[in-house]
Coordinates of C-alpha atoms in Angstrom, one line a residue:
M1 CA 17.9 -8.3 -16.9
K2 CA 16.1 -5.6 -15.0
H3 CA 16.6 -5.4 -11.2
V4 CA 13.9 -3.7 -9.0
V5 CA 14.7 -3.3 -5.2
S6 CA 12.2 -2.2 -2.6
V7 CA 14.2 -0.7 0.3
S8 CA 11.9 -0.8 3.2
L9 CA 11.8 0.6 6.7
G10 CA 9.8 -2.6 7.6
S11 CA 11.0 -5.8 9.2
S12 CA 13.8 -7.7 7.4
K13 CA 11.8 -10.8 8.3
R14 CA 9.5 -9.9 5.3
N15 CA 12.3 -9.9 2.7
H16 CA 11.7 -11.6 -0.5
K17 CA 13.1 -12.1 -3.9
A18 CA 11.5 -13.3 -7.2
Q19 CA 12.5 -13.7 -10.8
V20 CA 9.7 -13.1 -13.2
N21 CA 9.2 -12.2 -17.0
I22 CA 6.8 -9.3 -17.7
L23 CA 6.2 -8.2 -21.4
G24 CA 9.2 -10.3 -22.4
E25 CA 11.6 -8.6 -20.0
D26 CA 13.3 -10.6 -17.3
F27 CA 13.1 -9.1 -13.8
I28 CA 14.7 -9.7 -10.5
I29 CA 12.2 -8.2 -8.0
E30 CA 13.7 -7.8 -4.4
R31 CA 12.5 -6.4 -1.1
I32 CA 15.2 -5.4 1.5
G33 CA 13.9 -4.4 4.9
T34 CA 16.0 -2.3 7.3
D35 CA 14.1 -2.8 10.6
G36 CA 13.2 0.8 10.9
D37 CA 16.9 2.1 10.5
K38 CA 16.7 5.1 8.1
K39 CA 20.5 5.6 8.0
K40 CA 20.8 2.0 6.9
A41 CA 18.2 2.5 4.2
I42 CA 20.0 5.6 2.9
E43 CA 23.2 3.9 2.7
L44 CA 21.6 0.8 0.9
I45 CA 20.1 3.3 -1.6
K46 CA 23.5 5.0 -2.1
Q47 CA 25.2 1.5 -2.7
L48 CA 22.7 0.3 -5.2
D49 CA 22.0 3.6 -7.0
G50 CA 22.8 3.3 -10.7
R51 CA 23.1 -0.5 -10.4
V52 CA 19.2 -1.1 -10.2
S53 CA 16.6 -0.2 -12.7
A54 CA 14.4 1.5 -10.2
F55 CA 13.8 1.7 -6.4
G56 CA 10.5 1.3 -4.4
L57 CA 10.3 2.9 -1.0
G58 CA 8.7 0.5 1.3
G59 CA 7.4 1.0 4.9
I60 CA 7.1 4.7 4.2
D61 CA 5.2 6.8 1.8
L62 CA 6.8 9.7 -0.1
Y63 CA 3.5 11.3 -0.7
L64 CA 0.1 11.4 0.9
W65 CA -2.9 12.5 -1.1
A66 CA -6.2 14.1 -0.6
G67 CA -8.0 14.7 -3.8
N68 CA -5.5 16.2 -6.2
K69 CA -3.4 17.7 -3.5
R70 CA -0.2 16.0 -2.7
Y71 CA 1.8 16.2 0.5
I72 CA 5.4 15.1 0.6
I73 CA 6.7 13.4 3.7
K74 CA 9.9 14.9 5.0
D75 CA 11.6 11.6 6.2
A76 CA 10.8 9.9 2.8
A77 CA 12.1 12.8 0.8
E78 CA 15.5 12.2 2.6
L79 CA 15.5 8.6 1.5
A80 CA 14.5 9.4 -2.1
K81 CA 17.3 12.1 -2.2
A82 CA 20.0 9.4 -1.6
A83 CA 19.5 8.1 -5.3
K84 CA 21.0 10.2 -7.8
V85 CA 20.7 7.8 -10.9
S86 CA 18.0 5.2 -10.4
P87 CA 14.4 6.4 -10.1
V88 CA 12.6 6.2 -6.8
V89 CA 8.8 5.6 -6.4
D90 CA 6.7 4.9 -3.4
G91 CA 3.7 3.3 -5.0
S92 CA 1.3 6.2 -4.8
G93 CA 1.1 6.6 -8.5
L94 CA 0.0 3.1 -8.8
K95 CA -2.5 3.2 -5.9
N96 CA -4.2 5.9 -7.8
T97 CA -4.6 3.7 -11.0
L98 CA -4.3 0.0 -10.1
E99 CA -6.3 0.1 -7.0
R100 CA -9.3 2.0 -8.6
R101 CA -9.2 -0.8 -11.3
V102 CA -9.2 -3.5 -8.8
I103 CA -12.3 -2.2 -7.0
N104 CA -14.0 -1.9 -10.4
Y105 CA -12.8 -5.3 -11.4
L106 CA -14.3 -6.9 -8.2
H107 CA -17.6 -5.0 -8.8
D108 CA -17.9 -5.6 -12.6
N109 CA -17.1 -9.3 -12.3
E110 CA -19.7 -9.7 -9.4
I111 CA -17.1 -11.0 -7.0
I112 CA -18.1 -8.3 -4.4
D113 CA -21.2 -6.1 -4.4
F114 CA -20.0 -3.1 -2.6
K115 CA -23.4 -1.2 -2.5
G116 CA -24.3 -0.7 1.1
K117 CA -21.5 -2.8 2.6
K118 CA -19.8 -1.5 5.7
V119 CA -16.1 -0.9 4.6
L120 CA -13.3 0.1 7.0
L121 CA -10.5 1.8 5.0
V122 CA -7.8 2.2 7.6
A123 CA -6.3 5.2 5.8
A124 CA -7.8 7.1 2.9
T125 CA -4.9 9.5 2.5
D126 CA -2.6 6.5 1.8
R127 CA -5.1 5.1 -0.7
F128 CA -7.2 7.9 -2.1
G129 CA -7.8 6.0 -5.4
M130 CA -9.2 3.1 -3.6
A131 CA -11.3 5.4 -1.3
E132 CA -12.8 7.1 -4.3
A133 CA -13.6 3.9 -6.1
L134 CA -15.3 2.5 -3.0
V135 CA -17.4 5.5 -2.5
N136 CA -18.5 5.5 -6.1
K137 CA -19.6 1.9 -5.7
G138 CA -21.9 2.9 -3.0
A139 CA -20.0 1.4 0.0
D140 CA -20.9 2.6 3.5
M141 CA -17.4 4.0 4.3
T142 CA -15.5 4.4 7.6
F143 CA -12.1 6.1 7.1
G144 CA -9.6 5.4 9.8
D145 CA -7.0 8.1 9.2
L146 CA -7.4 9.7 12.6
I147 CA -7.8 6.3 14.4
F148 CA -4.8 4.4 13.0
A149 CA -2.4 7.1 12.2
L150 CA -2.9 9.5 15.1
G151 CA -4.6 7.1 17.8
I152 CA -7.7 9.4 17.9
P153 CA -10.6 7.0 17.9
I154 CA -12.9 9.3 15.8
P155 CA -14.2 7.6 12.6
L156 CA -14.6 9.7 9.4
H157 CA -17.3 9.0 6.8
S158 CA -16.8 11.4 3.9
L159 CA -14.0 12.2 1.5
K160 CA -14.9 15.9 1.9
T161 CA -14.0 15.7 5.6
I162 CA -10.8 13.9 4.8
D163 CA -10.0 16.7 2.3
I164 CA -10.7 19.5 4.8
L165 CA -8.7 17.8 7.6
S166 CA -5.8 17.0 5.3
R167 CA -5.5 20.6 4.3
I168 CA -5.2 21.6 7.9
L169 CA -3.1 18.8 9.3
M170 CA -0.8 17.6 6.5
P171 CA 1.5 20.5 6.6
V172 CA 2.4 19.7 10.1
L173 CA 2.1 15.8 10.0
S174 CA 4.3 15.5 6.9
R175 CA 7.2 17.0 8.9
L176 CA 6.9 14.6 11.9
P177 CA 9.1 11.4 12.1
F178 CA 7.3 8.9 10.1
E179 CA 7.4 6.3 12.8
M180 CA 5.1 8.4 14.8
L181 CA 2.5 7.8 12.1
Y182 CA 3.1 4.3 10.9
P183 CA 4.4 1.1 12.4
T184 CA 8.0 0.4 11.4
G185 CA 10.6 -2.1 12.2
K186 CA 9.8 -4.6 14.8
K187 CA 6.3 -2.8 15.5
Q188 CA 5.1 -4.5 12.2
E189 CA 5.5 -8.0 13.7
V190 CA 3.4 -7.2 16.8
N191 CA -0.3 -7.6 16.8
S192 CA -1.8 -5.4 19.6
V193 CA -5.7 -5.6 19.4
K194 CA -7.1 -2.2 19.4
Y195 CA -10.1 -0.2 18.1
R196 CA -11.8 -3.5 17.9
K197 CA -15.3 -2.0 17.4
F198 CA -14.4 -0.6 14.1
F199 CA -13.1 -4.0 12.9
D200 CA -16.1 -5.7 14.3
N201 CA -18.5 -3.4 12.6
A202 CA -17.0 -3.8 9.2
E203 CA -17.9 -6.4 6.6
I204 CA -14.8 -5.4 4.5
I205 CA -11.5 -4.2 5.8
A206 CA -9.3 -2.4 3.2
G207 CA -6.1 -0.6 2.9
D208 CA -2.5 -0.9 4.2
F209 CA -1.9 -4.4 5.6
L210 CA 0.5 -3.4 8.3
Y211 CA -2.2 -1.2 10.0
I212 CA -4.6 -4.1 9.7
K213 CA -2.1 -6.7 11.0
R214 CA -1.1 -4.5 14.0
Y215 CA -4.5 -3.9 15.3
M216 CA -6.9 -6.6 14.0
P217 CA -8.9 -8.8 16.4
P218 CA -8.6 -12.6 16.8
D219 CA -11.9 -13.2 15.1
L220 CA -12.4 -12.1 11.4
S221 CA -15.0 -14.7 10.6
G222 CA -17.0 -13.8 7.5
K223 CA -15.0 -10.7 6.6
I224 CA -13.2 -9.7 3.5
I225 CA -9.8 -8.0 3.5
I226 CA -8.6 -6.0 0.4
T227 CA -5.0 -5.1 0.8
N228 CA -1.5 -6.1 -0.5
T229 CA 2.0 -7.0 0.8
V230 CA 1.0 -10.3 2.4
T231 CA 3.4 -13.1 3.1
K232 CA 2.5 -16.8 3.3
E233 CA 2.6 -16.5 7.2
D234 CA 0.1 -13.6 6.9
V235 CA -2.3 -15.7 4.8
E236 CA -2.2 -18.5 7.3
T237 CA -2.8 -16.2 10.2
L238 CA -5.8 -14.7 8.4
K239 CA -7.2 -18.1 7.7
N240 CA -6.8 -19.1 11.3
R241 CA -8.8 -16.1 12.3
G242 CA -11.7 -17.2 10.0
L243 CA -11.3 -14.6 7.2
K244 CA -13.6 -15.4 4.5
M245 CA -11.8 -13.8 1.5
L246 CA -8.4 -12.1 0.9
V247 CA -7.9 -9.9 -2.1
T248 CA -4.5 -8.3 -2.9
T249 CA -4.4 -5.5 -5.4
T250 CA -1.0 -6.5 -6.6
P251 CA -0.5 -10.2 -8.1
E252 CA 1.1 -13.1 -6.3
L253 CA 4.7 -13.5 -7.5
Q254 CA 6.2 -16.8 -6.3
G255 CA 4.3 -16.9 -3.0
R256 CA 4.2 -13.2 -2.2
S257 CA 2.2 -10.2 -3.1
F258 CA 4.6 -7.4 -3.2
G259 CA 3.8 -3.8 -2.3
T260 CA 2.5 -1.2 -4.8
N261 CA 6.0 0.5 -4.5
V262 CA 7.5 -2.6 -5.9
M263 CA 5.1 -2.9 -8.8
E264 CA 5.3 0.8 -9.6
A265 CA 9.1 0.5 -9.9
V266 CA 8.6 -2.4 -12.3
L267 CA 6.2 -0.2 -14.5
V268 CA 8.8 2.7 -14.2
S269 CA 11.4 0.3 -15.5
L270 CA 9.3 -0.7 -18.4
L271 CA 8.2 2.8 -19.4
N272 CA 11.8 4.2 -19.7
K273 CA 10.6 7.8 -19.2
K274 CA 11.6 10.4 -16.5
I275 CA 9.4 10.0 -13.3
E276 CA 8.1 13.6 -13.7
E277 CA 7.0 12.8 -17.2
I278 CA 5.0 9.7 -16.4
T279 CA 1.2 10.2 -16.4
S280 CA -1.6 8.1 -14.8
Q281 CA -2.6 7.4 -18.5
D282 CA 0.9 5.8 -19.0
Y283 CA 0.3 3.5 -16.1
E284 CA -3.2 2.7 -17.3
K285 CA -2.1 1.6 -20.7
L286 CA 0.7 -0.5 -19.3
L287 CA -1.5 -2.2 -16.7
E288 CA -3.9 -3.0 -19.5
K289 CA -1.1 -4.5 -21.7
I290 CA 0.3 -6.6 -18.8
G291 CA -3.1 -7.7 -17.6
F292 CA -2.3 -7.6 -14.0
L293 CA -5.2 -9.2 -12.0
P294 CA -5.8 -9.0 -8.3
R295 CA -5.1 -12.1 -6.2
I296 CA -8.4 -13.5 -4.8
E297 CA -8.3 -16.4 -2.3
V298 CA -11.3 -17.8 -0.5
L299 CA -9.8 -18.8 2.8
N300 CA -12.9 -20.2 4.7

């Protein structure tokens, strides 16, 4: 049996474990949160290294992307180095494939017509594949990278601007402590309504759920959220706030949509190739074979 573990800097309250069969292989898929404690995460990776098929890094990105340029996050690199045997992924490879497919799937199956829709993507550098797919479908985009990662309430509206700013800022930002850019540990459990006008103006809110959850307003009536990593409690909260539809890019596994890092670790376990040899075409072929579909729930 293959065992995939996501070691997350996020809250341990979001831990989950599921047993599933994918393409004839039995998997134990597990998420373990360390409440923002990087030392604890490193120790956990060292303890499990060689005993698990693959690690996912949760609550932190190993890479941020702008176009074809990849920037490595210093803190995440320290976590990844703790594993000497088991491969480590952060989900960015899958975000560039699976999440493009999900946007195309929603459009091609006439579930969501993106053309002209006002979409708030909370961070494009975290989900560049999704950002490009939404632009290609004609969505009216607002990118919240400066707003949610840096607390600068300036909306961005073009991928070209994201690209230019990334080339200027990423060499510095990638060396900052990750908790300065992203909610970790107990901060993930707190909803502090902020940047409300950007949420209110959007018909569709997309991207990292912990950014969305941390700042979303009490009224989400008529809106659609496209994200992943939601728990049963999150779904109930969104329903109570009037959300019309929830789409998660990763499928539901025993009551939980795991993060892309977890699902990428599953794919790496199935591919049996070195990380550096895996291509986006490998992921595409495997995704086609498995037939992963997004989770779509009409809540109100």
